[in-house]
Every structure is written in structure tokens, then in C-alpha cells.
Short mmCIF file of C-alpha atoms and ligand atoms in Angstrom, two decimals:
data_model
loop_
_atom_site.label_atom_id
_atom_site.label_comp_id
_atom_site.label_asym_id
_atom_site.label_seq_id
_atom_site.Cartn_x
_atom_site.Cartn_y
_atom_site.Cartn_z
CA MET A 36 165.18 -12.46 -88.67
CA ASP A 37 163.38 -10.29 -86.17
CA ASN A 38 160.69 -9.04 -88.57
CA ILE A 39 159.17 -12.52 -88.85
CA ILE A 40 155.93 -13.16 -87.00
CA ASP A 41 156.50 -16.63 -85.61
CA GLY A 42 153.04 -18.18 -85.73
CA LYS A 43 154.37 -21.55 -84.66
CA ALA A 44 155.91 -20.22 -81.45
CA LEU A 45 152.86 -18.11 -80.62
CA ALA A 46 150.54 -21.05 -81.29
CA LYS A 47 152.62 -23.15 -78.88
CA LYS A 48 152.14 -20.52 -76.19
CA VAL A 49 148.39 -20.26 -76.83
CA ASN A 50 148.09 -24.07 -76.82
CA GLN A 51 149.91 -24.32 -73.48
CA GLU A 52 147.42 -21.87 -71.97
CA THR A 53 144.53 -23.79 -73.55
CA ALA A 54 145.81 -27.08 -72.08
CA SER A 55 145.82 -25.44 -68.61
CA MET A 56 142.26 -24.19 -69.15
CA VAL A 57 141.24 -27.74 -70.11
CA GLU A 58 142.82 -29.13 -66.92
CA GLU A 59 140.92 -26.61 -64.86
CA LEU A 60 137.65 -27.53 -66.59
CA HIS A 61 138.35 -31.25 -66.10
CA SER A 62 138.75 -30.59 -62.37
CA LYS A 63 135.17 -29.23 -62.44
CA GLU A 64 134.06 -32.30 -64.42
CA ILE A 65 133.58 -30.28 -67.58
CA ASP A 66 134.94 -32.13 -70.61
CA PRO A 67 135.27 -29.77 -73.64
CA CYS A 68 134.30 -31.56 -76.85
CA LEU A 69 134.74 -30.53 -80.50
CA ALA A 70 132.79 -32.28 -83.28
CA VAL A 71 134.02 -31.87 -86.86
CA ILE A 72 131.88 -32.95 -89.80
CA LEU A 73 133.68 -33.66 -93.06
CA VAL A 74 131.74 -34.51 -96.23
CA GLY A 75 133.46 -35.92 -99.31
CA ASP A 76 137.07 -36.65 -100.17
CA ASP A 77 138.76 -33.30 -100.65
CA GLN A 78 142.34 -34.16 -99.72
CA ALA A 79 143.25 -30.76 -98.27
CA SER A 80 140.14 -30.86 -96.05
CA HIS A 81 141.07 -34.35 -94.82
CA ARG A 82 144.57 -33.07 -94.00
CA TYR A 83 143.21 -30.05 -92.07
CA VAL A 84 140.73 -32.18 -90.15
CA ARG A 85 143.43 -34.69 -89.19
CA SER A 86 145.59 -31.89 -87.73
CA LYS A 87 142.63 -30.45 -85.82
CA HIS A 88 141.86 -33.90 -84.35
CA LYS A 89 145.49 -34.49 -83.38
CA LYS A 90 145.85 -31.07 -81.73
CA ALA A 91 142.60 -31.51 -79.78
CA GLN A 92 143.81 -34.84 -78.44
CA GLN A 93 147.18 -33.34 -77.45
CA LEU A 94 145.42 -30.64 -75.44
CA GLY A 95 143.01 -32.99 -73.69
CA ILE A 96 139.99 -31.83 -75.71
CA LYS A 97 137.57 -34.56 -76.73
CA SER A 98 137.40 -34.71 -80.52
CA ILE A 99 134.73 -36.35 -82.64
CA VAL A 100 135.33 -36.55 -86.40
CA LYS A 101 132.33 -37.51 -88.51
CA GLU A 102 133.46 -38.44 -92.02
CA LEU A 103 130.62 -38.71 -94.52
CA PRO A 104 130.68 -39.88 -98.14
CA LYS A 105 130.46 -37.28 -100.93
CA GLU A 106 126.98 -38.57 -101.87
CA THR A 107 125.57 -37.53 -98.46
CA THR A 108 122.36 -35.55 -98.98
CA GLU A 109 121.69 -32.18 -97.42
CA LYS A 110 118.89 -33.76 -95.40
CA GLU A 111 121.20 -36.44 -94.00
CA LEU A 112 123.77 -33.84 -93.06
CA LEU A 113 121.12 -31.66 -91.40
CA ASN A 114 119.91 -34.65 -89.39
CA ILE A 115 123.41 -35.25 -88.00
CA LEU A 116 123.80 -31.54 -87.33
CA ASP A 117 120.50 -31.53 -85.47
CA GLU A 118 121.73 -34.37 -83.28
CA TYR A 119 125.01 -32.50 -82.53
CA ASN A 120 123.18 -29.20 -81.95
CA ASN A 121 121.16 -30.88 -79.20
CA SER A 122 123.86 -33.12 -77.76
CA GLU A 123 124.77 -32.54 -74.10
CA GLU A 124 128.27 -33.79 -74.78
CA ILE A 125 129.29 -31.54 -77.72
CA ASP A 126 130.36 -27.94 -77.05
CA ALA A 127 131.69 -26.94 -80.47
CA ILE A 128 130.68 -27.90 -84.01
CA LEU A 129 132.70 -27.33 -87.18
CA ILE A 130 131.48 -28.30 -90.63
CA GLN A 131 134.53 -28.38 -92.86
CA SER A 132 134.24 -26.18 -95.93
CA PRO A 133 133.98 -26.72 -98.87
CA LEU A 134 130.95 -29.00 -98.90
CA PRO A 135 130.05 -30.91 -102.09
CA LYS A 136 128.26 -28.72 -104.64
CA HIS A 137 124.84 -30.37 -104.22
CA ILE A 138 124.68 -29.14 -100.60
CA ASN A 139 123.69 -25.55 -99.86
CA GLU A 140 126.65 -24.65 -97.68
CA LYS A 141 125.34 -21.27 -96.55
CA PHE A 142 122.06 -22.81 -95.44
CA VAL A 143 123.70 -25.70 -93.60
CA MET A 144 126.12 -23.34 -91.81
CA SER A 145 123.16 -21.15 -90.81
CA GLN A 146 121.64 -24.15 -89.00
CA ILE A 147 124.52 -24.59 -86.54
CA ASN A 148 123.49 -23.86 -82.95
CA PRO A 149 125.01 -20.36 -82.43
CA ASN A 150 126.20 -21.39 -78.95
CA LYS A 151 128.28 -24.19 -80.53
CA ASP A 152 129.37 -22.34 -83.68
CA VAL A 153 133.13 -22.59 -83.18
CA ASP A 154 133.77 -21.04 -86.63
CA GLY A 155 131.66 -17.98 -85.87
CA PHE A 156 130.13 -18.13 -89.39
CA GLN A 157 126.54 -18.42 -88.16
CA VAL A 158 124.42 -15.30 -88.81
CA ILE A 159 123.95 -14.36 -85.17
CA ASN A 160 127.65 -14.54 -84.39
CA SER A 161 128.61 -12.81 -87.66
CA GLY A 162 126.07 -10.08 -86.82
CA LYS A 163 127.55 -9.59 -83.35
CA LEU A 164 131.00 -9.27 -84.87
CA PHE A 165 129.74 -6.81 -87.49
CA LEU A 166 128.12 -4.71 -84.73
CA ASN A 167 131.19 -4.95 -82.47
CA ASP A 168 129.10 -6.55 -79.73
CA GLN A 169 131.16 -6.75 -76.53
CA SER A 170 129.68 -9.97 -75.13
CA ASN A 171 131.24 -13.44 -75.45
CA TYR A 172 130.72 -15.09 -78.84
CA PRO A 173 132.83 -17.13 -81.26
CA VAL A 174 134.68 -15.40 -84.11
CA ALA A 175 136.14 -16.95 -87.28
CA CYS A 176 139.36 -18.65 -86.16
CA THR A 177 141.79 -17.56 -88.88
CA PRO A 178 141.21 -13.80 -88.54
CA LYS A 179 140.93 -14.07 -84.76
CA GLY A 180 144.33 -15.79 -84.74
CA VAL A 181 145.71 -12.94 -86.88
CA MET A 182 144.43 -10.44 -84.28
CA THR A 183 146.30 -12.40 -81.59
CA MET A 184 149.45 -11.99 -83.69
CA PHE A 185 148.97 -8.20 -83.95
CA ASP A 186 148.50 -8.08 -80.20
CA GLU A 187 151.53 -10.24 -79.39
CA TYR A 188 153.83 -8.19 -81.64
CA ASN A 189 152.36 -4.85 -80.45
CA ILE A 190 151.33 -3.90 -83.98
CA GLU A 191 149.25 -0.73 -83.78
CA LEU A 192 145.95 -0.87 -85.68
CA LYS A 193 144.19 2.35 -84.66
CA GLY A 194 144.18 4.82 -87.53
CA LYS A 195 146.29 2.51 -89.72
CA LYS A 196 145.49 1.82 -93.34
CA ALA A 197 144.68 -1.88 -93.66
CA VAL A 198 143.99 -3.66 -96.94
CA VAL A 199 142.34 -7.08 -96.93
CA ILE A 200 142.65 -8.95 -100.20
CA GLY A 201 139.76 -11.41 -100.48
CA ARG A 202 136.18 -11.23 -99.24
CA SER A 203 135.46 -14.79 -98.17
CA ILE A 204 133.22 -15.75 -95.27
CA ILE A 205 136.09 -17.71 -93.70
CA VAL A 206 138.73 -14.97 -93.78
CA GLY A 207 138.19 -11.71 -95.69
CA ARG A 208 134.88 -10.53 -94.25
CA PRO A 209 135.51 -11.35 -90.57
CA MET A 210 139.09 -10.03 -90.90
CA ALA A 211 137.76 -6.71 -92.19
CA ALA A 212 135.21 -6.51 -89.36
CA LEU A 213 137.85 -7.21 -86.70
CA LEU A 214 140.14 -4.55 -88.16
CA ILE A 215 137.28 -2.02 -88.33
CA ASN A 216 136.42 -2.80 -84.70
CA ALA A 217 140.07 -2.27 -83.78
CA GLY A 218 140.01 1.23 -85.29
CA ALA A 219 141.83 0.64 -88.58
CA GLU A 220 140.85 2.28 -91.88
CA VAL A 221 139.92 -0.81 -93.90
CA THR A 222 139.73 -1.47 -97.63
CA VAL A 223 138.59 -4.87 -98.90
CA LEU A 224 139.77 -5.81 -102.39
CA ASN A 225 138.43 -8.52 -104.68
CA HIS A 226 139.35 -9.93 -108.07
CA TYR A 227 137.32 -7.27 -109.92
CA VAL A 228 139.74 -4.59 -108.71
CA ASP A 229 142.30 -4.02 -111.44
CA ASN A 230 144.39 -1.32 -109.74
CA MET A 231 145.14 -3.35 -106.60
CA LYS A 232 148.65 -1.94 -106.36
CA GLU A 233 147.31 1.57 -105.80
CA TYR A 234 145.74 0.36 -102.56
CA THR A 235 148.43 -2.05 -101.39
CA CYS A 236 151.29 0.42 -101.96
CA ASP A 237 149.56 2.87 -99.64
CA ALA A 238 148.75 0.31 -96.91
CA ASP A 239 150.36 0.00 -93.48
CA ILE A 240 148.97 -3.52 -93.15
CA VAL A 241 148.10 -5.99 -95.91
CA VAL A 242 146.28 -9.27 -95.25
CA SER A 243 146.32 -11.55 -98.27
CA ALA A 244 143.69 -14.29 -98.46
CA THR A 245 143.40 -15.04 -102.17
CA GLY A 246 144.79 -18.57 -102.43
CA LYS A 247 146.83 -17.37 -105.43
CA LEU A 248 150.59 -17.46 -105.81
CA HIS A 249 152.38 -14.12 -106.34
CA THR A 250 149.38 -12.06 -105.16
CA LEU A 251 151.92 -9.51 -103.91
CA THR A 252 155.49 -8.79 -104.98
CA ALA A 253 157.92 -6.37 -103.30
CA ASP A 254 156.83 -3.70 -105.82
CA ASP A 255 153.25 -3.87 -104.49
CA VAL A 256 154.03 -2.78 -100.91
CA LYS A 257 155.66 0.15 -99.17
CA GLU A 258 158.71 0.11 -96.91
CA GLY A 259 157.75 -0.89 -93.34
CA VAL A 260 154.47 -2.61 -94.27
CA VAL A 261 153.06 -5.45 -92.16
CA VAL A 262 152.15 -8.42 -94.38
CA ILE A 263 149.94 -11.24 -93.17
CA ASP A 264 149.84 -14.17 -95.56
CA VAL A 265 146.79 -16.40 -95.10
CA GLY A 266 147.41 -18.37 -98.31
CA GLN A 267 148.24 -22.07 -98.33
CA ASN A 268 149.25 -22.93 -101.87
CA VAL A 269 151.43 -25.54 -103.49
CA ASP A 270 154.09 -24.19 -105.86
CA GLU A 271 155.56 -25.76 -109.01
CA ASN A 272 158.00 -27.77 -106.82
CA ASN A 273 155.15 -29.15 -104.71
CA LYS A 274 156.21 -26.98 -101.79
CA LEU A 275 153.71 -25.32 -99.41
CA VAL A 276 153.85 -21.56 -99.98
CA GLY A 277 151.68 -18.54 -99.25
CA ASP A 278 150.08 -15.91 -101.48
CA VAL A 279 152.94 -13.43 -101.38
CA ASP A 280 156.53 -13.36 -102.60
CA TYR A 281 157.97 -13.86 -99.14
CA ASP A 282 161.73 -13.55 -99.75
CA SER A 283 161.59 -10.18 -101.52
CA ILE A 284 158.81 -8.66 -99.38
CA LYS A 285 160.66 -9.68 -96.18
CA GLU A 286 163.37 -7.16 -97.10
CA LYS A 287 160.86 -4.30 -97.08
CA ALA A 288 158.36 -5.31 -94.40
CA SER A 289 158.47 -4.35 -90.73
CA TYR A 290 156.70 -7.66 -90.09
CA ILE A 291 155.73 -10.63 -92.22
CA THR A 292 154.24 -14.08 -91.57
CA PRO A 293 155.95 -17.11 -93.12
CA VAL A 294 154.17 -20.05 -94.77
CA PRO A 295 154.36 -22.60 -93.26
CA GLY A 296 154.68 -21.53 -89.62
CA GLY A 297 152.61 -18.35 -89.70
CA VAL A 298 148.83 -18.07 -89.83
CA GLY A 299 148.20 -21.86 -90.15
CA PRO A 300 149.23 -22.93 -86.63
CA MET A 301 147.44 -19.91 -85.16
CA THR A 302 144.16 -20.93 -86.84
CA ILE A 303 144.26 -24.33 -85.16
CA ALA A 304 145.35 -22.86 -81.81
CA THR A 305 142.43 -20.40 -81.99
CA LEU A 306 140.00 -23.19 -82.85
CA MET A 307 141.13 -25.14 -79.77
CA ARG A 308 140.94 -22.07 -77.55
CA GLN A 309 137.47 -21.25 -78.81
CA THR A 310 136.25 -24.82 -78.24
CA VAL A 311 137.30 -24.53 -74.62
CA GLU A 312 135.73 -21.07 -74.31
CA LEU A 313 132.43 -22.39 -75.69
CA ALA A 314 132.48 -25.17 -73.05
CA LYS A 315 133.16 -22.54 -70.37
CA TRP A 316 130.48 -20.16 -71.58
CA SER A 317 127.89 -22.94 -71.79
CA ASP A 318 128.73 -23.89 -68.20
CA ILE A 319 128.31 -20.27 -67.07
CA ASN A 320 125.07 -19.78 -69.05
CA GLY A 321 123.69 -23.21 -68.16
N1 LIG B 220 137.92 -24.73 -94.64
C1 LIG B 220 139.08 -24.01 -94.66
N2 LIG B 220 139.19 -23.26 -93.55
C2 LIG B 220 138.10 -23.49 -92.80
C3 LIG B 220 137.63 -23.01 -91.55
O1 LIG B 220 138.27 -22.17 -90.88
N3 LIG B 220 136.44 -23.51 -91.12
C4 LIG B 220 135.72 -24.40 -91.83
N4 LIG B 220 134.54 -24.80 -91.33
N5 LIG B 220 136.10 -24.87 -93.01
C5 LIG B 220 137.29 -24.43 -93.48
#
């Protein structure tokens, strides 16, 4: 149906452009390189990291995956990070979240070289985003990919009422900042809010990033709403589904993202694009 935002098709287009950028960089003897650090044996994280590695290889991006046991100490992790921060070869570093509980994730993330912070979670890059700085810097890949979707489908943001459900560092906060910067009127909801429907029913755009099934039903949104579903959940039949009740909301929405085939492929495409951009920026800045 024509109200579906096809994240898979858009990701393919973005990836084709990225592959061309990589070819151009190779011709200048610049070899973009992404290093992913994965600690522990969280199965979902291992799955995500495998798809990132595969996509990087397909696009000609060098990919290093450092898998560390769950007992790895914070000090050991910081030592590896220090090596990657100073490596001539590595342009982009991603430490897969969540880290085991004994590691202070916020602190470790804050130690990533801001010029290699492909997730954009580091304080300097988050600060630039918050201040709507107009220079080149990395931005969290999932919300940046969502912005590419809005752009591709000509979805107007200026003056629109946008509701972001979830306030995580990975999605909710950077999503809200990007929407504010784009001129939307933004409300961020969290699990303490008990009258969520009051906000979502009034919204032109709803971004759900709760990781909870049935976060929104058709009764929670207005006719013509744009719904972006960031959730990746497994339902009672072991099927990958999003946060929202897709089939019923699709009947009311002007646009909706499916799961799978919506936000997920765009996150990876944005990660690849941003790896290449970091390599380019580091070449320009020396
Ligand atoms: N875990 C789930 N999504 C992400 C992401 O975008 N970046 C990192 N570093 N970890 C994640």
C-alpha cells in the first residue's frame, strides 16, 4: 500500500550511494574502516553486529569486530578503546550496547574519540546536536535514518506536533533533538506518563521506541498520523514485530513504517554512510 514507508528500499538506495562514495575514497587510497566492540553473549547484540559486519563488507568498508568475553573488565575494555581511538587505520568506533552490568557504559561511551564516534553518543557530538550546530559531526544512526525517511517521503516537520515515546540515549533523546532542530513541536513521553493517549491522539507524528508490544493501538492515534516504529520485539509466535499494532494503525495513518523492513535497515545504512563520512572528514581535517 502506498502509505508504507519502505525502509528496505530506501536503505538499498542509500547503500548504493555509500558504495559509490567508498569507491571514490579507494581511488584516493582512503580505506574507510569501522571497528565494532561487542562484550558478552547477548544474542540480539551478536545478531545486530553480524549484520553490520556483513553490510560493511558488501559496501567495501573494512570491518573489524572485536568480540570480548562477558567477564572483560572496564579497564581491559578501555585499553582496547584507547588503542582504537589512536589507530591510524580505524575511522569509526561502535561499542555495542548493552554492556555487561559491571561496566559503566556511560563512562566508556564518553571515552570514544569524538572524531570516530559513529554512534554520535559521545558528549561533544550529543552537545552539538542539542545546540543544532551546523558543522559536520556524527548523529545517532537510528534517528538520523528516520530523518532520511521523512525527507524521502516529503513529510513536513515544521510546526507539526511530534510525540516521541521513549527517552533513551540511542533513540528517544537524539530523535527529539533532531525533530526540534527541524522545527517540530516535540513532546517526549516516558513510562511515568499515564495519560499517553492524550498526547498521541493529538500528534501529527508519533515515533515509538519503547521495545514493548502494543505500545499504540488504532485508538491511540488520529486519522492521517505518521507512525514510525523503532521497536524490534518478538511476539508470542516468535515473529519479529514492532511496538505498534501495525495492521489496524495502517488503516488510519498517512504513513507508517513496517517491522521488519522499516527503521532497521535504515539504521544500518546510516551507520555505513556515517562511517564513510567520518573517513572523509578525517581526510579533510587531517
Ligand atoms: N544497541 C542497539 N542499538 C544500538 C546502536 O545504535 N548503537 C550501539 N552502540 N548499540 C546499540
